[in-house]
Short mmCIF file of C-alpha atoms in Angstrom, two decimals:
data_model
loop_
_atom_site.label_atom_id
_atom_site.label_comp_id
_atom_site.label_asym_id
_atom_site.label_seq_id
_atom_site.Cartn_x
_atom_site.Cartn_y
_atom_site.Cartn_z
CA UNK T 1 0.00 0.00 0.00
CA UNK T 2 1.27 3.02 -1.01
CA UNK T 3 0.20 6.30 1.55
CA UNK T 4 0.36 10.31 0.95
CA UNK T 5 0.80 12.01 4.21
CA UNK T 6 -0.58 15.64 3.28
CA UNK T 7 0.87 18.37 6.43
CA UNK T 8 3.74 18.23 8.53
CA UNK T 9 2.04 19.54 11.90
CA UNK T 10 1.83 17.76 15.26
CA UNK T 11 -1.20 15.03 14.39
CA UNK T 12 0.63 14.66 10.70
CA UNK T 13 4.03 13.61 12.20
CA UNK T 14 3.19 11.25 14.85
CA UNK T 15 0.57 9.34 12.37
CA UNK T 16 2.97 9.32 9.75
CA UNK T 17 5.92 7.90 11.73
CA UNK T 18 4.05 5.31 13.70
CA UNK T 19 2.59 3.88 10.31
CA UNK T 20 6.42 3.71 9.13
CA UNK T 21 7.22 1.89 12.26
CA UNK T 22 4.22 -0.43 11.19
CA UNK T 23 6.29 -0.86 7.55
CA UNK T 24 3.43 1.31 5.94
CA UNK T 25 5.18 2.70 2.39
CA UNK T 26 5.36 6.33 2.64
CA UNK T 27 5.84 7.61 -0.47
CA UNK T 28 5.47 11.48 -0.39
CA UNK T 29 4.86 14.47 2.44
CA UNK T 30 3.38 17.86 1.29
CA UNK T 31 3.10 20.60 3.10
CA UNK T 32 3.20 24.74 1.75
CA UNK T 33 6.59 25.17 3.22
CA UNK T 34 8.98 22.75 1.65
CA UNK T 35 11.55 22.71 4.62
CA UNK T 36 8.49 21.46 6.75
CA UNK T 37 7.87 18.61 4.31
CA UNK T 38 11.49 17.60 3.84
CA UNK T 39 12.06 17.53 7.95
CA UNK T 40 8.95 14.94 8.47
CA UNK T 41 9.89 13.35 4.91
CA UNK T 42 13.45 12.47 5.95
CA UNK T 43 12.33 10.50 8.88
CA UNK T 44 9.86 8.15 6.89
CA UNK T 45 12.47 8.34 3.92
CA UNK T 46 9.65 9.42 1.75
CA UNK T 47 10.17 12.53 -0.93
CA UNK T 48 9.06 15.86 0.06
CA UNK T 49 6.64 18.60 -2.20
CA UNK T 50 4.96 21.88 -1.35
CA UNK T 51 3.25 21.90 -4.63
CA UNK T 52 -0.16 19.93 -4.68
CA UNK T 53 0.19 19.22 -8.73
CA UNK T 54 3.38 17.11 -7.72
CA UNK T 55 0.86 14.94 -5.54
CA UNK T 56 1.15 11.36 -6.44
CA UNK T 57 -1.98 10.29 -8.20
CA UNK T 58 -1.47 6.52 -7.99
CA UNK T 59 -1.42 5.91 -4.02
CA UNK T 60 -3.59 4.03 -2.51
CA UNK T 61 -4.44 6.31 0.70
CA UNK T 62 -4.32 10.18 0.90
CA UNK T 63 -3.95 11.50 4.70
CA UNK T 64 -5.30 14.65 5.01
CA UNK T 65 -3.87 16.17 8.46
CA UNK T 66 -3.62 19.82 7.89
CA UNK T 67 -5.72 22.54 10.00
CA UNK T 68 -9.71 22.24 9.43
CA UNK T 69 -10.15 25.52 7.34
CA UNK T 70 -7.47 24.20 4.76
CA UNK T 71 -8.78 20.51 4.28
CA UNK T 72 -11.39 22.14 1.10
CA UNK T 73 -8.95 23.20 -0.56
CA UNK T 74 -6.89 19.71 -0.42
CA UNK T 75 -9.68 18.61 -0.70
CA UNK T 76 -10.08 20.17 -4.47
CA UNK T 77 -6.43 19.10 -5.55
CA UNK T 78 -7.29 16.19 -5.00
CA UNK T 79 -10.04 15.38 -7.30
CA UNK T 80 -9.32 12.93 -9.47
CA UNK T 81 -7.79 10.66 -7.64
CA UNK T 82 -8.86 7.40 -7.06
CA UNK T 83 -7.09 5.90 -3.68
CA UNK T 84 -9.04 6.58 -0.83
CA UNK T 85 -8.96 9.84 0.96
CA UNK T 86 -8.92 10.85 4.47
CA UNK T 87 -8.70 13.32 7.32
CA UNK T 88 -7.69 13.54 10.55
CA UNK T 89 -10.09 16.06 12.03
CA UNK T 90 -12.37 15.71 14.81
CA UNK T 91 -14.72 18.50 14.30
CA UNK T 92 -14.58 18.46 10.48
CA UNK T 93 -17.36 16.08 8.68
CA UNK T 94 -16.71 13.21 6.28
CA UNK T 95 -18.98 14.77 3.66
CA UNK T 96 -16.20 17.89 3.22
CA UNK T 97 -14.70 14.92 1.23
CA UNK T 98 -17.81 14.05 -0.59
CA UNK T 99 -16.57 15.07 -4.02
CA UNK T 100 -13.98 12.04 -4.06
CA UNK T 101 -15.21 7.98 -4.97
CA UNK T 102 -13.55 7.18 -1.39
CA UNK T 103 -13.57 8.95 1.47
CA UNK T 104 -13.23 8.66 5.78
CA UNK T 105 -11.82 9.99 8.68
CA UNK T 106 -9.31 8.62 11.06
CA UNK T 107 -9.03 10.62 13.72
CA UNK T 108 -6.91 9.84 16.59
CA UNK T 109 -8.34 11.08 20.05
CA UNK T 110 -5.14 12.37 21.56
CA UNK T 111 -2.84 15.57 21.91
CA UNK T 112 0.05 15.90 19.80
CA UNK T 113 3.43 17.75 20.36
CA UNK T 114 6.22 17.30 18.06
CA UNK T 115 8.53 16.85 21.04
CA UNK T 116 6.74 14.25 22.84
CA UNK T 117 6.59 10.77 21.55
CA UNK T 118 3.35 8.81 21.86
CA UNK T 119 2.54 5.07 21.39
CA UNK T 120 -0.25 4.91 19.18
CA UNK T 121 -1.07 1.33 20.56
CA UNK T 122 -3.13 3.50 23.28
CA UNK T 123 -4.50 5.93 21.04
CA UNK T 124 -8.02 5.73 19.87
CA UNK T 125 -8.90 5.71 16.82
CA UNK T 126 -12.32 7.11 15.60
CA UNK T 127 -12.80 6.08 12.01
CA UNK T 128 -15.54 6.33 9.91
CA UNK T 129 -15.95 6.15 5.52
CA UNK T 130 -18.78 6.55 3.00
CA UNK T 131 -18.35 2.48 1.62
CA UNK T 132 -17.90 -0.75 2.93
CA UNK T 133 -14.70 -0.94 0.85
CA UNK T 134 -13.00 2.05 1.93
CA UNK T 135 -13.97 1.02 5.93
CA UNK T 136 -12.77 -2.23 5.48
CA UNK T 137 -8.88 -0.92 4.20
CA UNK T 138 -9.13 2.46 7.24
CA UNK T 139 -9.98 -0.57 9.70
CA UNK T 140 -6.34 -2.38 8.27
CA UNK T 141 -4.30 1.02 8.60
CA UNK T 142 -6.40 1.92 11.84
CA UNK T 143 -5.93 -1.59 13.48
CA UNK T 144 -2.11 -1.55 13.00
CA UNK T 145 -1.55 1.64 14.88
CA UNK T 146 -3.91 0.82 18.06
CA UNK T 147 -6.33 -1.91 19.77
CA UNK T 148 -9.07 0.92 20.45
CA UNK T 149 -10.37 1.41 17.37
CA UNK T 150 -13.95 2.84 17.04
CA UNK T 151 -16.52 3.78 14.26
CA UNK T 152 -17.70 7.03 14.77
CA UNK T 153 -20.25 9.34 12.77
CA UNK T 154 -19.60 12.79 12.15
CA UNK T 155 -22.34 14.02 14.64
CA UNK T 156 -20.96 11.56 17.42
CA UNK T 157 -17.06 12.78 16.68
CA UNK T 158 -17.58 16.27 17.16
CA UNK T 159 -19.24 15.94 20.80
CA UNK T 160 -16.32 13.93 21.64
CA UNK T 161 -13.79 16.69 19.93
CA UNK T 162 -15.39 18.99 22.00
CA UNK T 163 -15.88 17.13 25.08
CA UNK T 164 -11.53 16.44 24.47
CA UNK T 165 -11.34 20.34 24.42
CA UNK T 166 -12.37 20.48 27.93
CA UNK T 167 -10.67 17.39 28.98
CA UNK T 168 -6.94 18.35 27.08
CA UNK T 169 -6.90 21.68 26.15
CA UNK T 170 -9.10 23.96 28.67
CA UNK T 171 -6.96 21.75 31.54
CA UNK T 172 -3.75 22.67 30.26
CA UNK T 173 -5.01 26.07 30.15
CA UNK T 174 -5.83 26.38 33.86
CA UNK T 175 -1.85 24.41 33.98
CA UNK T 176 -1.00 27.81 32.25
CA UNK T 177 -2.79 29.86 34.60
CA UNK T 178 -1.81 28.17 38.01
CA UNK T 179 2.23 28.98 36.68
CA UNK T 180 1.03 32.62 36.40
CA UNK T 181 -0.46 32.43 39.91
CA UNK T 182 2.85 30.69 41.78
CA UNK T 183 5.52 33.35 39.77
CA UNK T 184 3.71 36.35 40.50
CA UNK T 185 4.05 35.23 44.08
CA UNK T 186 7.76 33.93 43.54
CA UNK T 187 7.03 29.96 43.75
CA UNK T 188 7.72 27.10 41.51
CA UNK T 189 5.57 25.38 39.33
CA UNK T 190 7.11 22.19 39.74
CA UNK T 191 5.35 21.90 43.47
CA UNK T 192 2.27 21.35 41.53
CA UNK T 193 3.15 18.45 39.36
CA UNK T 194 1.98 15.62 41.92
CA UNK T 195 -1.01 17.53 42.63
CA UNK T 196 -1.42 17.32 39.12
CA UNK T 197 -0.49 13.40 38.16
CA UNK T 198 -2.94 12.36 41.23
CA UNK T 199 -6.05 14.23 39.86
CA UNK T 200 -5.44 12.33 36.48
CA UNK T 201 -4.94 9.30 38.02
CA UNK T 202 -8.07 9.62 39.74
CA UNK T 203 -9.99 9.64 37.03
CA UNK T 204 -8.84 6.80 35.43
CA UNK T 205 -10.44 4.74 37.67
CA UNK T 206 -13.57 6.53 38.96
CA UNK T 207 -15.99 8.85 37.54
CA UNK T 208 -14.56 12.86 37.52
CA UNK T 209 -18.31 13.90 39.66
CA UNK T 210 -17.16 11.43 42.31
CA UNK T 211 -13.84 13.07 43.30
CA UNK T 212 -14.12 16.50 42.88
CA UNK T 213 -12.54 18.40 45.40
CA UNK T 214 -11.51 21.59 47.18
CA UNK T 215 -13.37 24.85 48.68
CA UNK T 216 -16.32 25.29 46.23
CA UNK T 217 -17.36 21.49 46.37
CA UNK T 218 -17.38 22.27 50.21
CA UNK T 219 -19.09 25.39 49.98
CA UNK T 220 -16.45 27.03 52.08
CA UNK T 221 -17.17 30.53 51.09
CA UNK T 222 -14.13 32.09 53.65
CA UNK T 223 -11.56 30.53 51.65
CA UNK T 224 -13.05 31.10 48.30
CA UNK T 225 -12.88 34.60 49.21
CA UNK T 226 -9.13 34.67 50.00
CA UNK T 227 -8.41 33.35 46.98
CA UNK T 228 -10.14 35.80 45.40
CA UNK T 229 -8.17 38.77 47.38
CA UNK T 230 -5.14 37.48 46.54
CA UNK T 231 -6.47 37.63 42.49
CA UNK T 232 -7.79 41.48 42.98
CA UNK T 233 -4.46 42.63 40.54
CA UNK T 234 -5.13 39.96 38.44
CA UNK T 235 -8.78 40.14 37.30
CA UNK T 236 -9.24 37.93 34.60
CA UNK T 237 -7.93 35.23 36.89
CA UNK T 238 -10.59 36.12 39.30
CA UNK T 239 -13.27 36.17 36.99
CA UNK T 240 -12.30 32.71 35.62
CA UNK T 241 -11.98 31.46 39.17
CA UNK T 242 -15.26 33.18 39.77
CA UNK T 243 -16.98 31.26 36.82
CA UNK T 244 -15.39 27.65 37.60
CA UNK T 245 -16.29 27.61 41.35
CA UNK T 246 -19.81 28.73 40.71
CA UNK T 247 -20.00 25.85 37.90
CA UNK T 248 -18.37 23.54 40.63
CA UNK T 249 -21.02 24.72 43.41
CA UNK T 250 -23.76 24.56 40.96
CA UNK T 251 -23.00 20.71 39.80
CA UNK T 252 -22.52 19.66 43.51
CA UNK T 253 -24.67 21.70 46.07
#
């Protein structure tokens, strides 16, 4: 089988070096800057293009993995070819393809960064394609990467994109904001991380409403109203710890 990887971003990289690990023959990279392409290219020893003419027509799968506002337009290079093309978004539907003969997703439910490696035999795998055909080959490719591999519509994929929003990237957020809170007061970070490790460990094994913790769970209005002092020079930290703790309060009490 012979695979396109189209974008050279976080999702693109990590999919398209665990599918070389899985002896998957990478044959080309493209992304608009040609340095980006050759960087991911060289590590999968495929050849590296920035111009979507130069994409080879004869593969057998196209993986789209480029940001969800430029998948139409890959989308329209890619017209008349015959393999079967994919994306990798979660929030994106699997008609944006519609104009091809085959079409799916595979989108893996996970955060990316270039500088962290991830086994993708943990990662699920949401898939989902418009034929029998084309499911049965993204099951192959989807089943060599990982054991959780799920079919998921469009609909159902973009509740759980946005339910990983809160989960990934609104979490590391508050991470963000909690180092803002410990330098302006001259600490360290780093005291938080087992704070941190514990709460996600917690929740692998129980349900998140079952150990929620701290003042606004207890209703312990004194404390909540320190905090919130010690945020009066830093207001939109107040506000945000104003909005969470009446969300908290307002699930529990």
């Amino acid at each position: 089988m012979k695979v396109v990887c189209i974008g050279s971003g976080n999702v693109a990289t990590h999919l398209a070096n665990a599918l070389k690990a899985k002896g998957v023959n990478l044959i080309q990279v493209w992304s608009r800057d040609l340095t980006n392409a050759s960087e991911l290219a060289k590590t999968i020893n495929a050849r590296a293009i920035s111009n979507l003419n130069e994409i080879d027509r004869s593969a057998d799968l196209y993986i789209i993995a480029v940001k969800d506002d430029a998948i139409p337009t890959i989308t329209e290079s890619l017209k008349d070819v015959n393999g079967l093309v994919v994306h990798t978004s979660g929030a994106t539907a699997i008609d944006t393809l519609s104009a091809h003969r085959n079409y799916g997703v595979l989108y893996p439910l996970q955060t990316f960064s270039k500088a962290k490696s991830i086994d993708f035999v943990d990662v699920p795998l949401c898939i989902e394609a418009n034929n029998a055909d084309s499911l049965e080959l993204l099951k192959k490719v989807a089943n060599k990467l990982s054991s959780p591999v799920y079919e998921v519509n469009s609909e159902k994929r973009k509740i759980l994109h946005l339910a990983a929003v809160f989960a990934c990237n609104f979490v590391n957020h508050l991470y963000v904001l909690s180092d803002k809170v410990v330098e302006h007061f001259g600490l360290d970070f780093e005291i938080l991380k087992p704070l941190i490790m514990e709460t996600a460990l917690k929740v692998q094994t129980e349900l998140p409403i079952n150990v929620q913790t701290g003042p606004a769970v207890r209703n312990d209005e004194q404390t909540m109203i320190k905090h919130q002092d010690l945020l009066s020079d830093m207001p939109e930290l107040k506000e945000i710890y104003q909005t969470l703790s009446k969300s908290i309060k307002k699930t529990h009490l």
